[in-house]
Coordinates of C-alpha atoms in Angstrom, one line a residue:
M20 CA -89.2 10.6 125.7
F21 CA -91.2 7.7 127.2
I22 CA -91.5 7.2 131.0
H23 CA -93.2 4.8 133.4
L24 CA -92.8 1.8 131.0
K25 CA -93.9 -1.2 133.0
D26 CA -92.6 -4.2 131.1
D27 CA -90.5 -5.4 128.1
D28 CA -93.4 -5.1 125.6
E29 CA -93.9 -1.4 126.4
V30 CA -90.1 -0.8 126.1
R31 CA -90.2 -2.5 122.6
K32 CA -93.1 -0.4 121.5
A33 CA -91.5 2.8 122.6
F34 CA -88.2 1.8 120.9
A35 CA -90.1 1.2 117.6
V36 CA -91.7 4.6 117.8
L37 CA -88.4 6.3 118.4
Q38 CA -86.8 4.3 115.6
D39 CA -89.4 5.5 113.1
L40 CA -88.8 9.0 114.3
V41 CA -85.1 8.7 113.7
V42 CA -85.8 7.5 110.1
A43 CA -88.2 10.4 109.5
L44 CA -85.6 12.9 110.8
G45 CA -82.8 11.3 108.8
D46 CA -80.3 11.7 111.6
P47 CA -77.7 8.9 111.3
E48 CA -76.1 9.9 114.6
A49 CA -79.3 9.5 116.7
R50 CA -79.2 6.9 119.5
V51 CA -81.8 5.5 121.9
I52 CA -80.9 5.5 125.6
V53 CA -82.7 3.1 127.9
Q54 CA -82.5 3.8 131.7
P55 CA -84.2 2.3 134.7
M56 CA -87.1 4.3 136.2
I57 CA -86.5 5.7 139.7
T58 CA -89.5 4.7 141.8
K59 CA -88.1 5.2 145.3
R60 CA -88.5 8.4 147.2
K61 CA -85.7 10.8 146.0
Y62 CA -84.3 14.3 146.3
E63 CA -82.9 16.3 143.5
L64 CA -79.6 18.1 144.2
M65 CA -76.9 19.7 142.0
I66 CA -73.1 19.8 141.9
G67 CA -71.3 22.1 139.6
A68 CA -68.0 23.9 138.9
K69 CA -67.0 26.9 136.9
K70 CA -63.9 29.1 136.5
S71 CA -63.8 32.5 138.2
V72 CA -61.5 35.2 137.2
S73 CA -60.6 36.0 140.8
F74 CA -60.6 32.5 142.4
G75 CA -60.0 30.0 139.6
T76 CA -62.2 27.0 139.6
V77 CA -65.0 27.1 142.2
I78 CA -67.4 24.3 143.2
L79 CA -71.1 24.7 143.8
F80 CA -73.5 22.4 145.7
G81 CA -77.2 22.8 146.5
L82 CA -80.8 22.1 145.7
G83 CA -81.2 21.0 142.1
G84 CA -83.9 20.1 139.6
K85 CA -86.6 22.6 138.8
Y86 CA -86.1 24.4 142.2
F87 CA -82.5 25.4 141.5
L88 CA -83.2 28.8 140.0
A89 CA -86.2 29.5 142.2
E90 CA -84.7 28.7 145.6
R91 CA -81.0 29.6 145.1
D92 CA -80.1 27.3 148.0
C93 CA -76.4 26.6 147.3
A94 CA -73.0 26.8 148.7
I95 CA -69.6 27.6 147.1
G96 CA -66.3 26.0 147.9
L97 CA -62.7 25.9 146.6
P98 CA -61.0 22.7 145.6
P99 CA -59.3 20.6 146.9
L100 CA -62.1 19.1 149.0
N101 CA -61.8 16.0 151.1
Q102 CA -64.9 14.4 152.6
T103 CA -64.7 16.5 155.7
L104 CA -64.5 19.8 153.8
A105 CA -67.2 18.6 151.4
R106 CA -69.5 17.9 154.4
R107 CA -68.8 21.4 155.9
M108 CA -69.5 23.0 152.5
M109 CA -72.9 21.1 152.2
E110 CA -73.8 22.1 155.7
E111 CA -74.1 25.7 154.5
T112 CA -77.3 24.8 152.6
K113 CA -80.8 24.5 154.0
I114 CA -81.5 21.3 152.0
Y115 CA -78.6 19.5 153.5
L116 CA -79.5 20.4 157.0
H117 CA -83.0 19.1 156.3
L118 CA -81.7 15.8 154.8
Q119 CA -79.4 15.2 157.8
K120 CA -82.4 14.8 160.0
L121 CA -83.7 11.8 157.9
D122 CA -82.3 8.5 159.2
S123 CA -83.2 6.7 156.0
L124 CA -80.8 8.9 153.9
Q125 CA -77.6 8.6 156.0
G126 CA -76.0 6.1 153.6
G127 CA -76.9 8.3 150.6
L128 CA -75.4 11.4 152.4
R129 CA -72.1 9.5 153.0
S130 CA -72.0 8.6 149.3
L131 CA -72.7 12.2 148.5
E132 CA -69.6 13.3 150.5
E133 CA -67.5 10.9 148.5
I134 CA -68.9 12.0 145.2
L135 CA -68.2 15.7 146.0
A136 CA -64.6 14.9 147.0
R137 CA -64.1 12.9 143.8
F138 CA -65.7 15.7 141.8
S139 CA -63.2 18.1 143.4
Q140 CA -60.4 15.8 142.2
L141 CA -61.9 15.8 138.7
V142 CA -61.7 19.6 138.3
I143 CA -58.2 19.6 139.8
D144 CA -56.9 17.0 137.3
L145 CA -58.6 18.5 134.3
P146 CA -57.9 22.3 133.9
Q147 CA -59.5 22.0 130.5
I148 CA -63.0 22.0 132.1
G149 CA -64.5 25.5 131.8
S150 CA -67.7 24.6 133.5
I151 CA -69.6 21.4 134.5
D152 CA -73.1 21.0 135.8
I153 CA -74.6 17.8 137.3
N154 CA -78.3 18.6 137.6
P155 CA -80.2 16.8 138.8
L156 CA -78.1 14.6 141.0
I157 CA -80.6 12.2 142.6
L158 CA -80.1 11.4 146.3
M159 CA -81.5 8.0 147.3
E160 CA -81.3 6.0 150.5
D161 CA -77.9 4.4 150.0
D162 CA -76.5 6.0 146.8
C163 CA -76.8 8.8 144.3
L164 CA -77.7 8.8 140.6
V165 CA -76.7 11.3 138.0
R166 CA -79.6 12.2 135.6
N167 CA -77.9 15.0 133.5
V168 CA -74.5 16.4 132.9
I169 CA -73.5 19.4 130.9
M170 CA -69.8 20.2 130.4
R171 CA -68.1 23.1 128.6
I172 CA -64.4 23.0 127.5
D173 CA -62.2 26.0 128.2
Q174 CA -61.1 26.9 124.7
S175 CA -58.9 29.7 126.0
L176 CA -56.5 27.3 127.7
P177 CA -53.1 27.7 126.0
K178 CA -51.5 24.6 124.3
E179 CA -48.3 25.2 126.3
Y180 CA -50.1 25.0 129.7
R181 CA -47.9 25.9 132.6
W182 CA -49.2 23.8 135.5
T183 CA -48.2 25.9 138.5
K184 CA -48.4 29.6 139.5
G185 CA -46.5 29.0 142.7
D186 CA -44.4 26.0 143.6
L187 CA -47.3 23.6 144.0
C188 CA -50.6 25.3 143.0
P189 CA -52.0 24.8 139.4
L190 CA -53.0 27.9 137.5
H191 CA -56.7 27.1 137.5
L192 CA -56.9 26.8 141.3
S193 CA -56.6 29.1 144.3
I194 CA -55.4 26.5 146.8
P195 CA -52.7 24.0 146.1
P196 CA -53.8 20.3 146.2
Y197 CA -52.1 17.8 148.4
P198 CA -48.5 17.4 147.2
F199 CA -48.2 13.6 147.0
K200 CA -44.7 13.9 145.7
Y201 CA -43.5 14.7 149.2
E202 CA -44.5 11.4 150.7
K203 CA -41.6 9.2 151.6
D204 CA -40.7 6.1 153.7
V205 CA -37.4 6.4 155.5
A206 CA -35.5 3.9 157.8
L207 CA -34.1 5.0 161.2
P208 CA -30.7 3.7 162.2
D209 CA -32.3 0.9 164.3
G210 CA -34.2 -0.3 161.2
T211 CA -37.6 1.1 162.1
T212 CA -39.4 2.5 159.0
I213 CA -41.3 5.8 159.4
H214 CA -43.5 7.5 156.9
I215 CA -43.0 11.3 156.2
R216 CA -45.8 13.1 154.5
P217 CA -47.4 16.6 154.2
I218 CA -50.1 17.4 156.8
R219 CA -53.8 17.1 155.9
S220 CA -56.8 18.9 157.3
E221 CA -58.2 15.6 158.7
D222 CA -55.0 15.1 160.8
E223 CA -56.5 17.4 163.5
P224 CA -57.5 14.6 166.0
A225 CA -54.2 12.8 165.6
L226 CA -52.3 16.0 166.0
R227 CA -54.2 16.8 169.2
R228 CA -53.2 13.3 170.6
F229 CA -49.6 14.0 169.6
F230 CA -49.4 17.3 171.3
E231 CA -51.0 15.8 174.4
T232 CA -48.2 13.2 174.7
L233 CA -45.5 15.8 174.8
S234 CA -43.7 16.5 178.0
M235 CA -43.9 19.9 179.6
E236 CA -40.3 20.6 178.6
S237 CA -41.0 19.7 174.9
V238 CA -44.1 21.9 174.9
F239 CA -42.1 24.8 176.4
F240 CA -39.3 24.5 173.9
R241 CA -41.7 24.3 171.0
F242 CA -44.4 26.8 172.0
G243 CA -42.7 29.0 174.6
Q244 CA -45.2 28.1 177.4
R245 CA -45.6 25.2 179.7
R246 CA -49.1 24.2 178.7
I247 CA -51.1 24.9 175.6
N248 CA -54.9 25.0 175.0
M249 CA -55.9 23.2 171.8
P250 CA -59.4 24.3 170.7
H251 CA -60.5 23.4 167.2
D252 CA -59.7 26.8 165.8
Y253 CA -56.1 26.6 167.1
L254 CA -55.5 23.1 165.7
A255 CA -57.2 24.0 162.4
R256 CA -54.5 26.6 161.8
F257 CA -51.9 23.8 162.1
C258 CA -53.7 21.4 159.8
Q259 CA -55.3 23.5 157.1
V260 CA -52.3 25.0 155.4
D261 CA -51.6 26.7 152.0
Y262 CA -48.8 24.4 150.7
D263 CA -47.4 27.3 148.7
R264 CA -46.9 29.4 151.8
D265 CA -46.7 27.2 154.8
I266 CA -45.9 23.5 154.4
A267 CA -45.9 21.1 157.3
F268 CA -44.8 17.5 157.4
L269 CA -45.6 14.7 159.8
A270 CA -43.5 11.7 160.7
V271 CA -46.0 8.8 161.3
V272 CA -45.8 5.1 162.2
G273 CA -48.3 2.4 162.5
G274 CA -49.5 1.8 158.9
K275 CA -53.3 2.3 158.6
E276 CA -53.5 3.1 162.4
E277 CA -51.2 6.1 162.0
R278 CA -49.6 7.6 165.0
I279 CA -47.8 11.0 164.7
I280 CA -44.3 11.0 166.2
G281 CA -42.9 14.2 164.7
D282 CA -44.0 17.5 163.2
V283 CA -41.8 19.8 161.1
R284 CA -42.8 23.1 159.4
L285 CA -41.6 25.6 156.9
N286 CA -43.3 28.9 157.3
R287 CA -42.3 31.3 154.4
F288 CA -41.6 34.9 155.0
T289 CA -43.0 37.6 152.6
D290 CA -39.9 37.5 150.4
L291 CA -40.8 33.9 149.5
E292 CA -37.1 33.1 149.5
S293 CA -36.7 32.4 153.2
A294 CA -38.6 30.5 155.7
E295 CA -38.7 29.7 159.4
L296 CA -38.1 26.1 160.3
S297 CA -39.5 24.6 163.5
F298 CA -40.2 21.0 164.6
V299 CA -40.9 18.8 167.5
V300 CA -40.4 15.1 168.1
A301 CA -42.4 12.9 170.5
D302 CA -40.4 12.4 173.7
T303 CA -40.4 8.6 173.4
W304 CA -38.8 8.9 170.0
Q305 CA -36.1 11.4 170.7
G306 CA -32.6 10.2 170.3
R307 CA -33.5 7.7 167.7
G308 CA -32.8 9.7 164.6
V309 CA -36.3 11.0 163.9
G310 CA -35.1 14.7 164.2
S311 CA -32.3 14.1 161.7
M312 CA -34.6 12.4 159.2
L313 CA -37.0 15.3 159.4
M314 CA -34.3 17.9 159.1
D315 CA -32.7 16.1 156.1
F316 CA -36.1 15.8 154.5
C317 CA -37.1 19.4 155.1
I318 CA -33.9 20.8 153.8
G319 CA -34.4 18.8 150.6
V320 CA -37.9 20.2 150.2
A321 CA -36.7 23.7 150.8
K322 CA -34.1 23.4 148.0
D323 CA -36.7 21.8 145.8
I324 CA -39.1 24.8 146.1
G325 CA -36.4 27.4 145.6
L326 CA -35.8 28.6 149.2
K327 CA -32.4 30.3 149.8
T328 CA -32.4 30.7 153.5
L329 CA -33.8 28.8 156.5
L330 CA -34.0 30.3 160.0
M331 CA -34.6 28.7 163.4
E332 CA -35.6 30.6 166.6
I333 CA -34.5 28.5 169.6
M334 CA -34.7 29.2 173.3
K335 CA -31.2 29.7 174.6
S336 CA -31.9 27.2 177.3
N337 CA -32.5 24.6 174.7
T338 CA -28.9 23.8 174.2
R339 CA -29.5 20.4 172.7
M340 CA -31.5 21.9 169.8
I341 CA -28.9 24.6 169.3
R342 CA -26.1 22.0 169.0
F343 CA -28.4 20.1 166.5
G344 CA -28.6 23.2 164.4
Y345 CA -24.8 23.7 164.4
K346 CA -24.6 20.0 163.2
Y347 CA -26.4 21.1 160.0
D348 CA -24.2 24.2 159.5
F349 CA -26.8 26.7 160.8
Q350 CA -24.9 29.9 161.8
R351 CA -25.7 32.0 164.9
L352 CA -27.0 35.5 164.1
P353 CA -26.0 38.5 166.3
D354 CA -28.7 39.2 168.9
N355 CA -29.5 41.2 172.0
E356 CA -27.9 39.5 175.0
E357 CA -31.1 40.1 177.0
N358 CA -33.1 38.1 174.4
D359 CA -34.1 34.6 175.4
M360 CA -34.0 33.4 171.9
E361 CA -31.1 32.2 169.8
E362 CA -31.5 32.8 166.0
L363 CA -29.7 30.4 163.6
Q364 CA -29.5 30.7 159.9
L365 CA -28.7 28.2 157.1
D366 CA -27.7 29.4 153.6
L367 CA -29.0 26.9 151.1
G368 CA -26.9 28.4 148.3

C-alpha cells in the first residue's frame, strides 16, 4: 500500500512497483486500486448489521476505526429505520453527541442519517446478508466516505425462502417494514382525489394538527372524552405501529404538502383472527364520502390479511355512526342496557 502520493509521477512509480509484485507473486486475479487521499479533518465511524437468533437482523452504529474494539461506543437498532429513527439511534452514542456540537459537520451528519436509513433498506431487501460491516465510514463536513466493507452471505438461507412470518413481516426481521402495497388513490363522489396509505412514524406532527382540528363532538365520539392531551409519548403510540398487529391508515390530500383528513385503525385481538375497527374523519370532510372510502378500504385489507371478524365499539349517542355500521352489514351484539357503548360485529366470512 502506498499513501500520501503527491502527483502523477509518484502514482506511476507506485503502480510500477505493485505491478512487479503481482508478476513475482504470479496472481492473475490481482488488481491495483487507486483512491483519492483524504486530507480534510475526518472522523471514523462504523455501520454494521448481523443476524440475531432472537431478533433477526439488527443494525449497529458507533465509533469506528482502530477505536471500535477499545471504546465499545455503539448503539443497536432494529430495521426498518427512517431518518428520524436513525438519528434517535445515533443519539445513543457518545461520539454522535460530540459531533452534533460541531457546526462544520452538520451537512455530513444529515448525510449520515440518510446513509443509515438506506443501509436499513439494504438489509430489509436482501435477507441473504448474514453480516455486513462498514468500518471505517469516514464522516466529513458535507458527506461520508466508505473505506472498507466486509460482507458475509447467509449460507443457511433455504432456497425456497418464505418471505413472511406474519402477514407483512419478513422472516429475517422483527418489525414489519412499511407496506407500500396498501397505498391507493381513490376518488370521492365529487371527483376529489384522496390518497390512502399506512401511517408512518414521521406522521406525528401532521397527526397532532389533525386531532387539533377535530370538533369537541368528534373528539368525544372517537376518544370518549371532550378534550385530549397529546404529548409526544401519546402520539408516538398512534404512529409507531407493528403492522402485523395494529395497522392504521390515513386519508390525506394536498400532494407533497400532505394534510390528514381521516384516520382508520385495525387493532388485532390476541386470536389474530379478529380486530377492532375505529376511525375518525375531519369535520370539514364529513358527509363527502371519506368515511365510506376508508371503510371499503379497511374491509378489503382485513380480508387480505385473513381476518374473519371486525368489531366496532360505538357510543350509543353516536347514532350516525351506528347507522353507518348497519349500512355495511355490521350486526348489533347483545349488551348491558346500562352500558353506554354499542358493539357491532361484521363477519368477513
